[in-house]
Short mmCIF file of C-alpha atoms in Angstrom, two decimals:
data_model
loop_
_atom_site.label_atom_id
_atom_site.label_comp_id
_atom_site.label_asym_id
_atom_site.label_seq_id
_atom_site.Cartn_x
_atom_site.Cartn_y
_atom_site.Cartn_z
CA MET A 1 6.32 19.67 43.06
CA ALA A 2 5.86 16.21 41.69
CA PHE A 3 7.14 15.21 38.00
CA ALA A 4 7.24 12.74 36.35
CA ARG A 5 8.03 11.36 32.24
CA THR A 6 7.68 9.28 29.49
CA CYS A 7 7.57 8.86 25.77
CA SER A 8 4.81 8.16 23.27
CA VAL A 9 4.78 8.28 19.18
CA ALA A 10 2.82 10.58 17.37
CA LEU A 11 2.26 9.54 14.00
CA VAL A 12 2.59 12.13 10.35
CA GLY A 13 0.95 10.11 7.80
CA VAL A 14 3.05 6.63 8.21
CA GLU A 15 6.18 8.56 9.79
CA GLY A 16 6.38 8.83 13.73
CA VAL A 17 7.89 11.44 15.74
CA VAL A 18 8.99 10.55 20.10
CA VAL A 19 6.76 12.49 21.75
CA GLU A 20 7.71 13.44 25.15
CA ILE A 21 4.43 13.16 28.06
CA GLN A 22 5.48 15.46 31.01
CA ALA A 23 3.31 14.85 34.36
CA ASP A 24 3.75 17.95 36.76
CA LEU A 25 1.23 17.52 40.27
CA GLU A 26 0.85 20.78 42.45
CA PRO A 27 -1.22 21.40 45.40
CA GLY A 28 -4.43 23.41 44.39
CA VAL A 29 -8.30 22.54 43.44
CA ALA A 30 -7.98 19.10 41.78
CA THR A 31 -7.92 20.01 37.51
CA PHE A 32 -6.64 18.15 34.72
CA THR A 33 -5.30 20.17 31.78
CA LEU A 34 -3.77 18.54 28.93
CA VAL A 35 -1.32 21.06 26.54
CA GLY A 36 0.62 20.39 23.63
CA LEU A 37 -1.59 20.70 20.27
CA PRO A 38 -4.25 17.31 21.20
CA ASP A 39 -7.03 16.70 19.08
CA LYS A 40 -10.15 16.11 20.15
CA SER A 41 -9.52 12.20 20.45
CA LEU A 42 -6.89 12.97 22.54
CA THR A 43 -8.24 15.63 24.33
CA GLU A 44 -11.03 13.18 25.67
CA SER A 45 -7.98 10.65 26.96
CA ARG A 46 -8.36 12.64 30.31
CA ASP A 47 -11.41 11.37 31.12
CA ARG A 48 -10.61 7.65 29.64
CA VAL A 49 -7.50 7.67 32.13
CA ARG A 50 -9.00 8.88 35.01
CA ALA A 51 -11.67 6.20 34.97
CA ALA A 52 -9.19 3.65 33.86
CA VAL A 53 -7.08 4.26 36.72
CA VAL A 54 -9.71 4.45 39.39
CA ASN A 55 -10.99 0.84 38.29
CA SER A 56 -7.63 -0.18 38.00
CA GLY A 57 -7.50 -0.24 42.37
CA VAL A 58 -5.40 2.88 42.53
CA ASP A 59 -6.42 6.40 43.60
CA TRP A 60 -6.44 9.45 41.80
CA PRO A 61 -4.61 12.06 42.94
CA GLN A 62 -6.14 14.86 43.91
CA LYS A 63 -4.05 17.67 43.15
CA LYS A 64 -3.83 20.72 40.23
CA LEU A 65 -2.03 18.09 36.81
CA THR A 66 -0.75 19.26 33.47
CA VAL A 67 0.50 17.39 31.36
CA GLY A 68 2.27 18.16 28.46
CA LEU A 69 3.08 16.73 24.86
CA SER A 70 6.42 17.43 23.78
CA PRO A 71 7.27 18.92 20.88
CA ALA A 72 4.57 20.96 21.20
CA ALA A 73 4.17 22.05 17.70
CA VAL A 74 3.88 18.47 16.65
CA PRO A 75 0.00 18.08 15.89
CA LYS A 76 -1.11 14.85 17.87
CA SER A 77 -4.24 12.55 17.72
CA GLY A 78 -5.62 9.45 18.69
CA SER A 79 -6.09 7.76 22.02
CA GLY A 80 -2.25 5.70 21.70
CA PHE A 81 -1.47 8.15 24.51
CA ASP A 82 -3.36 7.23 27.19
CA LEU A 83 -1.64 4.26 28.39
CA GLY A 84 1.49 6.97 28.83
CA ILE A 85 -0.19 9.58 29.48
CA ALA A 86 -1.55 7.10 32.66
CA CYS A 87 1.81 5.85 33.39
CA ALA A 88 3.77 9.67 33.77
CA THR A 89 0.59 10.93 36.00
CA LEU A 90 1.27 7.82 38.33
CA GLY A 91 5.04 8.25 38.28
CA ALA A 92 4.25 11.82 39.28
CA ALA A 93 1.45 10.87 42.07
CA GLY A 94 4.33 8.36 43.42
CA ARG A 95 1.97 5.15 42.51
CA ILE A 96 4.91 4.37 39.82
CA ALA A 97 8.67 5.05 40.40
CA PRO A 98 9.59 7.90 37.81
CA ASP A 99 12.99 5.90 37.19
CA ALA A 100 10.93 2.62 35.65
CA LEU A 101 9.41 5.11 33.52
CA ALA A 102 12.91 6.22 31.78
CA GLY A 103 13.26 5.50 28.37
CA LEU A 104 9.89 3.41 27.62
CA VAL A 105 8.20 4.37 24.88
CA MET A 106 4.12 3.65 25.27
CA VAL A 107 1.76 3.02 22.71
CA GLY A 108 -2.30 2.14 23.84
CA GLU A 109 -5.60 2.82 24.47
CA LEU A 110 -6.99 3.03 27.66
CA SER A 111 -10.42 1.38 28.38
CA LEU A 112 -12.84 2.87 31.12
CA ASP A 113 -12.16 -0.28 32.93
CA GLY A 114 -8.05 -0.12 33.04
CA ARG A 115 -8.03 -2.83 30.00
CA VAL A 116 -5.20 -1.54 26.96
CA ARG A 117 -6.61 -2.49 23.69
CA PRO A 118 -4.86 -1.89 20.48
CA VAL A 119 -4.74 1.30 18.32
CA PRO A 120 -3.59 1.75 14.20
CA GLY A 121 -0.31 2.46 13.41
CA VAL A 122 1.59 0.40 16.20
CA LEU A 123 4.08 -0.41 13.83
CA PRO A 124 5.15 2.63 12.37
CA ALA A 125 5.03 3.96 15.52
CA VAL A 126 7.38 1.07 17.10
CA LEU A 127 10.01 2.08 13.88
CA ALA A 128 10.24 5.65 14.92
CA ALA A 129 10.63 4.61 18.23
CA ALA A 130 13.48 2.75 16.90
CA ASP A 131 15.04 5.04 14.87
CA ALA A 132 15.21 7.45 17.83
CA GLY A 133 17.16 5.37 20.00
CA CYS A 134 14.46 3.80 22.30
CA ARG A 135 14.68 0.07 22.52
CA GLN A 136 11.71 -0.64 25.11
CA VAL A 137 8.42 -0.07 24.24
CA VAL A 138 5.19 -1.33 25.73
CA VAL A 139 2.11 -2.20 23.84
CA PRO A 140 -0.84 -3.71 24.17
CA GLU A 141 -0.83 -7.65 24.35
CA ALA A 142 -2.93 -7.91 21.05
CA ALA A 143 -0.51 -5.73 19.13
CA ALA A 144 2.77 -6.97 20.27
CA GLY A 145 2.89 -9.77 17.15
CA GLU A 146 2.94 -6.26 15.01
CA ALA A 147 5.69 -4.38 16.78
CA THR A 148 7.97 -7.74 17.18
CA LEU A 149 8.89 -6.88 13.96
CA VAL A 150 11.17 -3.80 14.45
CA PRO A 151 14.63 -5.36 14.97
CA ASP A 152 16.69 -4.84 18.07
CA VAL A 153 13.52 -3.58 20.37
CA SER A 154 12.48 -4.98 23.55
CA VAL A 155 8.56 -5.39 23.78
CA LEU A 156 6.21 -5.99 26.44
CA GLY A 157 2.78 -6.94 25.54
CA VAL A 158 0.44 -5.98 28.47
CA ARG A 159 -3.27 -6.95 28.78
CA SER A 160 -4.57 -3.91 31.01
CA LEU A 161 -3.18 -0.90 33.55
CA ARG A 162 -2.65 -3.31 36.55
CA GLN A 163 -0.74 -5.20 35.07
CA LEU A 164 1.53 -2.94 33.64
CA ILE A 165 1.80 -0.89 37.13
CA ALA A 166 2.40 -4.41 38.80
CA ILE A 167 5.18 -5.07 36.33
CA LEU A 168 7.00 -1.61 36.54
CA ASN A 169 6.90 -2.12 40.19
CA ASP A 170 8.49 -5.18 40.30
CA GLU A 171 5.44 -6.77 41.45
CA PRO A 172 4.09 -10.48 40.59
CA PRO A 173 1.48 -8.94 37.58
CA PRO A 174 -2.19 -10.32 37.99
CA ASP A 175 -3.55 -12.87 35.42
CA GLU A 176 -5.85 -10.73 33.54
CA PRO A 177 -8.34 -12.44 31.32
CA ALA A 178 -7.60 -11.75 27.48
CA ASP A 179 -10.17 -9.61 25.73
CA PRO A 180 -12.15 -11.38 23.69
CA ASP A 181 -12.52 -8.48 20.97
CA THR A 182 -8.71 -7.72 20.87
CA ALA A 183 -7.46 -11.70 21.62
CA PRO A 184 -3.30 -11.77 20.03
CA ALA A 185 -2.24 -13.73 17.14
CA VAL A 186 0.11 -15.58 19.56
CA PRO A 187 -0.42 -16.85 23.22
CA SER A 188 2.37 -13.95 25.03
CA ALA A 189 1.26 -11.86 27.49
CA ARG A 190 4.52 -10.53 28.82
CA LEU A 191 6.66 -10.93 26.31
CA ALA A 192 9.81 -8.91 26.22
CA VAL A 193 12.00 -10.78 23.02
CA PRO A 194 14.57 -8.62 21.14
CA GLY A 195 13.65 -8.65 17.76
CA ALA A 196 11.01 -11.17 17.81
CA GLY A 197 9.89 -11.21 14.69
CA TRP A 198 6.99 -12.96 13.43
CA CYS A 199 3.91 -13.51 11.06
CA THR A 200 0.94 -15.54 10.36
CA PRO A 201 0.27 -17.00 6.89
CA SER A 202 -2.01 -15.32 4.23
CA ALA A 203 -5.78 -13.98 5.55
CA LEU A 204 -7.01 -15.89 2.76
CA GLY A 205 -5.16 -19.60 4.72
CA PRO A 206 -3.81 -22.26 2.55
CA GLY A 207 -6.75 -24.17 2.24
CA ALA A 208 -8.68 -20.58 0.68
CA TYR A 209 -9.20 -20.48 -3.35
CA ARG A 210 -7.15 -18.17 -5.20
CA PRO A 211 -7.79 -16.94 -8.82
CA ASP A 212 -5.83 -18.56 -10.92
CA LEU A 213 -5.07 -17.92 -14.34
CA ALA A 214 -6.29 -21.58 -15.76
CA ASP A 215 -9.45 -20.19 -15.03
CA VAL A 216 -9.23 -17.54 -17.97
CA ALA A 217 -10.55 -19.16 -21.54
CA GLY A 218 -8.94 -17.25 -24.50
CA GLN A 219 -7.06 -13.80 -24.06
CA HIS A 220 -3.23 -14.76 -25.45
CA ARG A 221 -3.11 -10.88 -25.70
CA ALA A 222 -4.45 -10.00 -22.85
CA ARG A 223 -2.37 -12.76 -20.58
CA PHE A 224 0.93 -11.81 -22.14
CA ALA A 225 0.23 -7.98 -21.48
CA LEU A 226 -0.33 -9.31 -17.58
CA GLU A 227 2.86 -11.05 -17.84
CA VAL A 228 4.88 -8.06 -18.99
CA ALA A 229 3.16 -5.90 -16.50
CA ALA A 230 4.04 -8.13 -13.57
CA ALA A 231 7.14 -8.35 -15.07
CA GLY A 232 7.97 -5.13 -15.70
CA GLY A 233 5.80 -2.91 -12.85
CA HIS A 234 4.03 -1.51 -16.20
CA HIS A 235 0.89 0.01 -15.90
CA LEU A 236 -2.20 -1.19 -17.75
CA TYR A 237 -5.66 -0.74 -19.74
CA LEU A 238 -7.76 -3.02 -21.05
CA LYS A 239 -10.83 -2.31 -23.10
CA GLY A 240 -13.43 -4.72 -23.97
CA PRO A 241 -16.53 -5.47 -24.24
CA PRO A 242 -18.69 -6.71 -20.97
CA GLY A 243 -18.15 -10.41 -19.79
CA ALA A 244 -14.78 -10.90 -21.79
CA GLY A 245 -12.58 -11.58 -18.68
CA LYS A 246 -11.61 -7.87 -17.99
CA THR A 247 -11.29 -8.37 -14.40
CA MET A 248 -10.87 -11.88 -13.83
CA LEU A 249 -7.56 -10.80 -15.69
CA ALA A 250 -7.22 -8.09 -12.89
CA GLU A 251 -7.85 -10.10 -10.47
CA ARG A 252 -4.98 -12.43 -11.07
CA LEU A 253 -2.31 -9.66 -11.18
CA PRO A 254 -1.37 -10.16 -7.76
CA GLY A 255 -1.02 -13.80 -8.02
CA LEU A 256 1.98 -13.22 -10.74
CA LEU A 257 3.77 -10.42 -8.61
CA PRO A 258 7.10 -12.01 -6.24
CA PRO A 259 6.49 -11.88 -2.62
CA LEU A 260 7.49 -8.56 -0.87
CA THR A 261 11.13 -8.41 0.51
CA GLU A 262 11.41 -7.80 4.11
CA THR A 263 11.73 -4.08 3.63
CA GLU A 264 8.88 -3.71 1.14
CA ALA A 265 6.50 -5.81 3.47
CA LEU A 266 7.32 -3.24 6.40
CA GLU A 267 6.29 -0.64 4.02
CA VAL A 268 3.23 -2.36 3.22
CA THR A 269 2.29 -3.09 7.13
CA ALA A 270 2.87 0.15 8.15
CA ILE A 271 0.56 2.05 6.06
CA HIS A 272 -1.91 -0.80 6.06
CA SER A 273 -1.32 -0.76 10.35
CA VAL A 274 -1.87 3.04 10.09
CA ALA A 275 -5.32 2.39 8.13
CA GLY A 276 -6.47 -0.24 10.42
CA THR A 277 -6.69 -2.41 8.01
CA LEU A 278 -4.39 -5.17 8.79
CA PRO A 279 -6.42 -8.76 8.47
CA ALA A 280 -6.91 -10.43 12.09
CA GLY A 281 -4.76 -12.46 12.96
CA GLN A 282 -1.75 -11.25 10.57
CA CYS A 283 1.00 -8.87 11.36
CA LEU A 284 2.95 -8.83 8.52
CA VAL A 285 2.09 -8.64 5.04
CA GLY A 286 4.10 -10.45 3.17
CA GLU A 287 2.18 -10.92 -0.34
CA ALA A 288 1.42 -7.69 -3.19
CA PRO A 289 -1.74 -6.18 -2.56
CA TYR A 290 -4.83 -5.40 -4.25
CA ALA A 291 -7.07 -2.40 -4.17
CA ALA A 292 -10.32 -2.31 -5.90
CA PRO A 293 -12.18 0.63 -4.77
CA HIS A 294 -15.41 1.15 -6.40
CA HIS A 295 -16.03 4.05 -9.04
CA SER A 296 -17.62 6.34 -6.47
CA ALA A 297 -14.75 6.58 -4.16
CA THR A 298 -14.03 10.13 -3.49
CA LEU A 299 -11.29 11.65 -3.73
CA PRO A 300 -9.77 11.70 -0.23
CA ALA A 301 -10.84 7.70 -0.22
CA LEU A 302 -8.54 7.27 -3.55
CA ILE A 303 -5.77 9.49 -3.32
CA GLY A 304 -5.83 10.03 1.14
CA GLY A 305 -7.38 12.33 3.26
CA GLY A 306 -9.14 13.32 6.41
CA ASN A 307 -10.25 16.09 8.29
CA ALA A 308 -7.79 16.27 10.71
CA LEU A 309 -4.04 14.43 9.78
CA PRO A 310 -4.98 12.61 6.26
CA LYS A 311 -5.39 9.03 6.63
CA PRO A 312 -3.97 6.67 3.69
CA GLY A 313 -5.88 6.36 0.39
CA ALA A 314 -6.43 3.57 -1.87
CA VAL A 315 -3.05 4.39 -3.89
CA SER A 316 -0.98 3.96 -0.78
CA LEU A 317 -2.79 0.63 0.26
CA ALA A 318 -2.30 -0.68 -3.28
CA HIS A 319 1.41 0.51 -2.48
CA ARG A 320 4.18 -2.74 -4.00
CA GLY A 321 0.66 -4.10 -5.48
CA VAL A 322 -1.68 -3.59 -7.31
CA LEU A 323 -4.73 -0.75 -7.65
CA PHE A 324 -8.11 -1.93 -10.10
CA LEU A 325 -10.69 0.76 -11.38
CA ASP A 326 -12.80 -1.10 -12.74
CA GLU A 327 -15.28 1.03 -15.13
CA ALA A 328 -12.73 3.61 -14.94
CA PRO A 329 -14.12 6.23 -17.59
CA GLU A 330 -17.43 5.93 -14.56
CA PHE A 331 -14.64 7.80 -11.78
CA SER A 332 -14.80 11.40 -11.49
CA GLY A 333 -12.85 13.64 -13.77
CA ARG A 334 -10.49 14.97 -10.93
CA ILE A 335 -9.98 11.26 -9.43
CA LEU A 336 -8.31 10.02 -12.04
CA ASP A 337 -6.31 13.27 -13.33
CA ALA A 338 -5.15 13.11 -9.27
CA LEU A 339 -3.38 9.60 -10.23
CA ARG A 340 -0.76 11.52 -12.47
CA GLN A 341 1.26 12.85 -9.93
CA PRO A 342 1.42 9.31 -7.73
CA LEU A 343 2.10 7.68 -11.23
CA GLU A 344 4.92 9.31 -11.76
CA SER A 345 7.18 10.04 -8.72
CA GLY A 346 5.40 6.88 -6.50
CA HIS A 347 4.11 8.89 -3.46
CA VAL A 348 1.07 11.37 -2.78
CA VAL A 349 1.66 14.54 -1.86
CA VAL A 350 -1.65 15.56 1.08
CA ALA A 351 -1.79 19.27 1.90
CA ARG A 352 -4.38 19.87 5.08
CA SER A 353 -5.01 22.61 7.33
CA ALA A 354 -3.34 20.35 10.23
CA GLY A 355 -0.61 19.40 8.15
CA VAL A 356 1.25 18.09 5.12
CA VAL A 357 1.63 14.45 4.41
CA GLN A 358 3.56 12.07 2.39
CA PHE A 359 2.20 8.43 1.76
CA PRO A 360 4.31 6.29 -0.44
CA ALA A 361 2.13 5.04 -3.45
CA ARG A 362 4.36 2.83 -5.82
CA PHE A 363 1.54 0.87 -7.84
CA LEU A 364 0.51 -0.98 -10.27
CA MET A 365 -2.47 0.56 -12.36
CA VAL A 366 -4.82 -1.76 -14.40
CA LEU A 367 -7.50 -0.19 -15.93
CA ALA A 368 -10.72 -1.30 -17.27
CA ALA A 369 -13.60 -0.38 -19.57
CA ASN A 370 -16.00 -1.11 -21.77
CA PRO A 371 -16.01 0.61 -25.50
CA CYS A 372 -18.88 2.52 -25.17
CA PRO A 373 -21.69 3.28 -22.32
CA CYS A 374 -23.80 0.16 -23.68
CA GLY A 375 -20.29 -2.13 -24.03
CA ARG A 376 -21.20 -3.40 -27.46
CA PHE A 377 -19.68 -0.48 -29.96
CA ALA A 378 -17.06 -2.46 -32.21
CA ARG A 379 -18.29 -5.90 -31.69
CA GLN A 380 -18.51 -8.06 -35.04
CA GLU A 381 -22.00 -8.64 -34.29
CA GLY A 382 -22.76 -4.79 -33.80
CA GLY A 383 -25.99 -3.87 -31.64
CA CYS A 384 -24.10 -1.15 -30.66
CA GLU A 385 -27.18 1.57 -29.73
CA CYS A 386 -24.66 4.74 -28.61
CA SER A 387 -24.59 7.93 -30.71
CA PRO A 388 -21.35 9.00 -32.27
CA MET A 389 -21.22 11.85 -29.50
CA ALA A 390 -22.42 9.46 -26.68
CA ILE A 391 -19.00 7.41 -27.26
CA ARG A 392 -16.59 10.20 -27.88
CA ARG A 393 -17.65 11.71 -24.13
CA TYR A 394 -17.60 7.83 -22.90
CA GLN A 395 -14.51 6.73 -24.34
CA GLY A 396 -12.97 10.94 -23.46
CA ARG A 397 -13.69 10.81 -19.40
CA LEU A 398 -9.86 8.70 -19.98
CA THR A 399 -7.77 11.63 -20.67
CA GLY A 400 -4.85 11.74 -22.91
CA PRO A 401 -2.42 12.78 -19.92
CA LEU A 402 -3.48 10.12 -17.88
CA LEU A 403 -3.28 7.07 -20.93
CA ASP A 404 0.16 8.43 -21.88
CA ARG A 405 1.34 7.28 -18.20
CA VAL A 406 -0.30 3.83 -19.38
CA ASP A 407 2.30 1.06 -20.80
CA LEU A 408 0.09 -1.16 -22.10
CA ARG A 409 -2.83 -0.90 -23.86
CA VAL A 410 -4.72 -4.40 -24.54
CA ALA A 411 -8.46 -4.46 -26.38
CA VAL A 412 -9.74 -7.49 -24.30
CA ASP A 413 -12.10 -9.28 -27.30
CA ALA A 414 -15.49 -11.32 -25.97
CA VAL A 415 -14.63 -14.35 -25.90
CA SER A 416 -15.24 -17.56 -28.64
CA ARG A 417 -17.74 -20.45 -28.45
CA ALA A 418 -14.69 -22.55 -29.70
CA GLU A 419 -12.19 -20.72 -26.70
CA LEU A 420 -15.20 -21.36 -24.12
CA SER A 421 -15.61 -24.90 -25.03
CA ALA A 422 -11.28 -25.60 -25.11
CA ALA A 423 -11.42 -24.02 -21.61
CA GLY A 424 -12.20 -27.58 -19.76
CA GLU A 425 -8.78 -28.43 -21.04
CA ARG A 426 -7.30 -26.08 -18.34
CA ALA A 427 -5.10 -23.00 -19.67
CA GLU A 428 -1.74 -21.91 -17.96
CA PRO A 429 -2.12 -21.71 -14.29
CA THR A 430 -0.80 -18.94 -12.76
CA ALA A 431 2.05 -20.49 -11.26
CA ASP A 432 4.16 -20.96 -14.91
CA ALA A 433 3.63 -17.16 -15.55
CA ALA A 434 4.92 -16.45 -12.38
CA ALA A 435 8.24 -18.25 -12.92
CA ARG A 436 8.77 -16.36 -16.17
CA VAL A 437 7.95 -13.11 -13.87
CA ARG A 438 10.07 -13.83 -11.43
CA ALA A 439 13.05 -14.84 -13.95
CA ALA A 440 12.42 -11.75 -15.79
CA ARG A 441 12.77 -9.70 -12.87
CA GLU A 442 16.06 -11.48 -11.28
CA ARG A 443 17.56 -10.62 -14.95
CA ALA A 444 16.50 -6.90 -14.21
CA ALA A 445 17.43 -6.88 -10.46
CA ALA A 446 20.93 -8.03 -11.79
CA ARG A 447 21.51 -5.11 -14.85
CA TYR A 448 20.31 -2.56 -12.21
CA ALA A 449 22.28 -3.27 -9.16
CA GLY A 450 23.72 -0.68 -7.70
CA THR A 451 21.31 1.38 -8.62
CA ALA A 452 17.99 2.49 -7.09
CA TRP A 453 15.97 1.00 -9.63
CA ARG A 454 15.04 -2.74 -9.09
CA THR A 455 11.97 -3.27 -12.58
CA ASN A 456 12.10 -1.15 -16.32
CA GLY A 457 9.12 0.30 -15.22
CA GLU A 458 11.35 2.48 -12.57
CA VAL A 459 14.14 3.16 -14.67
CA PRO A 460 13.74 6.91 -16.27
CA GLY A 461 13.95 6.92 -19.97
CA HIS A 462 17.37 9.29 -20.40
CA GLU A 463 18.84 6.79 -18.20
CA LEU A 464 18.15 3.67 -20.68
CA ARG A 465 19.64 5.45 -23.55
CA ARG A 466 22.31 6.53 -21.95
CA ARG A 467 23.70 3.54 -19.56
CA TRP A 468 21.75 0.35 -21.21
CA HIS A 469 21.67 0.51 -25.14
CA PRO A 470 18.91 -2.05 -27.30
CA ALA A 471 20.64 -3.38 -30.67
CA PRO A 472 21.66 -0.41 -32.69
CA GLY A 473 18.21 0.76 -35.03
CA VAL A 474 15.58 -1.60 -33.25
CA LEU A 475 13.90 1.75 -32.26
CA ALA A 476 13.54 3.01 -35.86
CA PRO A 477 10.24 1.94 -36.37
CA ALA A 478 9.21 4.00 -32.67
CA GLU A 479 10.94 7.10 -33.70
CA ARG A 480 8.97 6.84 -36.95
CA ASP A 481 5.75 6.36 -34.86
CA LEU A 482 7.12 10.08 -32.69
CA GLU A 483 7.51 11.91 -35.79
CA ARG A 484 3.92 10.70 -36.96
CA GLY A 485 2.52 11.60 -33.57
CA LEU A 486 1.74 8.35 -32.82
CA LEU A 487 3.70 8.57 -29.46
CA THR A 488 4.78 11.14 -27.43
CA ALA A 489 8.48 11.75 -25.96
CA ARG A 490 6.86 9.80 -22.62
CA GLY A 491 5.49 7.20 -24.72
CA LEU A 492 9.03 6.79 -26.24
CA ASP A 493 10.48 6.04 -23.57
CA ARG A 494 7.71 3.90 -22.25
CA VAL A 495 8.29 1.84 -25.06
CA LEU A 496 11.68 1.12 -24.79
CA ARG A 497 11.12 -0.07 -21.09
CA VAL A 498 8.33 -2.10 -22.27
CA ALA A 499 11.32 -3.44 -25.00
CA TRP A 500 13.27 -4.13 -21.96
CA THR A 501 10.78 -6.39 -20.45
CA VAL A 502 9.73 -8.50 -23.25
CA ALA A 503 13.39 -9.01 -24.08
CA ASP A 504 13.77 -10.06 -19.71
CA LEU A 505 10.88 -12.28 -20.29
CA ALA A 506 12.10 -13.66 -23.69
CA GLY A 507 15.46 -13.97 -22.06
CA HIS A 508 17.75 -11.83 -24.42
CA GLU A 509 20.58 -9.77 -23.56
CA ARG A 510 19.19 -6.38 -25.08
CA PRO A 511 16.06 -5.74 -26.60
CA GLY A 512 15.91 -6.70 -30.61
CA PRO A 513 13.07 -6.11 -32.93
CA GLU A 514 10.96 -8.60 -32.21
CA ASP A 515 11.15 -7.39 -28.44
CA VAL A 516 10.44 -3.66 -29.90
CA ALA A 517 7.60 -4.82 -32.09
CA ALA A 518 6.04 -5.93 -29.19
CA ALA A 519 6.17 -3.19 -27.34
CA LEU A 520 4.72 -1.01 -29.90
CA GLU A 521 1.61 -3.57 -30.38
CA LEU A 522 0.85 -3.14 -26.71
CA ARG A 523 1.54 0.95 -26.72
CA THR A 524 -0.34 1.67 -29.95
CA GLY A 525 -2.56 -1.34 -30.43
CA ILE A 526 -1.18 -1.57 -34.07
CA PRO A 527 -0.37 -5.33 -35.35
CA ARG A 528 3.43 -5.33 -35.97
CA GLY A 529 3.64 -9.18 -36.63
CA ALA A 530 5.17 -9.30 -33.19
CA ARG A 531 4.98 -13.25 -30.90
CA THR A 532 4.78 -13.18 -27.85
CA PRO A 533 7.87 -15.21 -26.06
CA ALA A 534 6.04 -17.61 -24.18
CA THR A 535 3.14 -19.00 -26.02
CA ARG A 536 4.49 -18.01 -29.82
CA GLU A 537 0.87 -16.58 -29.92
CA PRO A 538 0.51 -13.30 -32.30
CA VAL A 539 0.15 -10.16 -30.42
CA GLY A 540 -1.99 -8.48 -32.34
#
């Protein structure tokens, strides 16, 4: 009996489980049996591995081959096990020294000609290997930059199975031509550098156009709401006629958010790696992501799911960034209601027959809607042709429980001729507003130092009331609105959170009457005479 083992990683959501790949060769009829709960794509690896080994110039063992994936109870999917299965088989056949495979974690797909191709989820796989104590990983050369983001792990990037066999046998590796379809982001074919993390600039590039708030004409109230949303992590609802600038405002919100921290960047990159949406040549997502699914998107596309083990949906792809739902009433009611749980918890749990997966989903949601199906309801010049029943039905698609979780509700009016004429003077750019947002976030982070929270939108209401008191009596107007039914208990907590954010933007030590009035206006839409800290323009 001949036996060899190595390791790979099975991904369950964005979490990984180190899997031991065991290869056993025994005399008998030449067969290839794969056990350990593999899915269809993994079962097909038998043909891929056999062809890759033969085309790499190595004889395939003509014996009874059994490959086991342990732990057997963990579902395993994908082609990322190909490289490990091939090396374990060659180790059992004596083509590679079994000791050379000890302690290695291998992730990669094999082409029929022996080339090693990248697979989704390399970063979370290497993170899982590092957490399990593994310090040496082998990945496709094209994914080596992604793997080196994990500190204290030596990464070996290879182009082909022939190359890896030579390296493990202490032979000079052949010079393989780079695969043009999977060219690496950095010129390193056989690197073994512990923790040599690197990243490339944003996919937009330094000279590419980036949406700027200076492009938006007028809309002082909505611009202030955008600033509050970015500073405190508050969800935003923009309601107004077509062409008023709702989409323009939403597209400029990511530019107000600060760069991701190292931990946040790894979280976001791991999600996009699993989903296979990392931009070409970009190993680390360092800026807030932006997701804007079409209103025809299905529930699995938005929340996450799939036929086998679930994949991340738009809410997870927008983790630590912005999720924009344009034409929100056109989305399915089931989809909108499914957002309520991740809005509160910051994660989404997807259950399927193959298992239960949890994805991070702490995003900043922006809803945009017209006032009615034709979009002209409540305009001064009139012209709305919708019946009262159609208007109520259209507006009722955004349910009360969903809107109760939205902190800021702003009416976006049609842009006037005067505002369009003044647009040539260039309004305040994104950089100025982003500086105020950054300063406000720094004040909040200093206040919540030593806790699990960093922004006002994350802090539970009872903690704000118990540990960080506003000025005496300033909540009286909000409490009166609660008694009149204009606010729910949750709504009162959210007004307090927004008031803290307005105070942070204004540089106040704690919320005062002006800050609470602004928060109430942004929540209820009822004018309270408050003025924005930045422009001194009326909020309402």
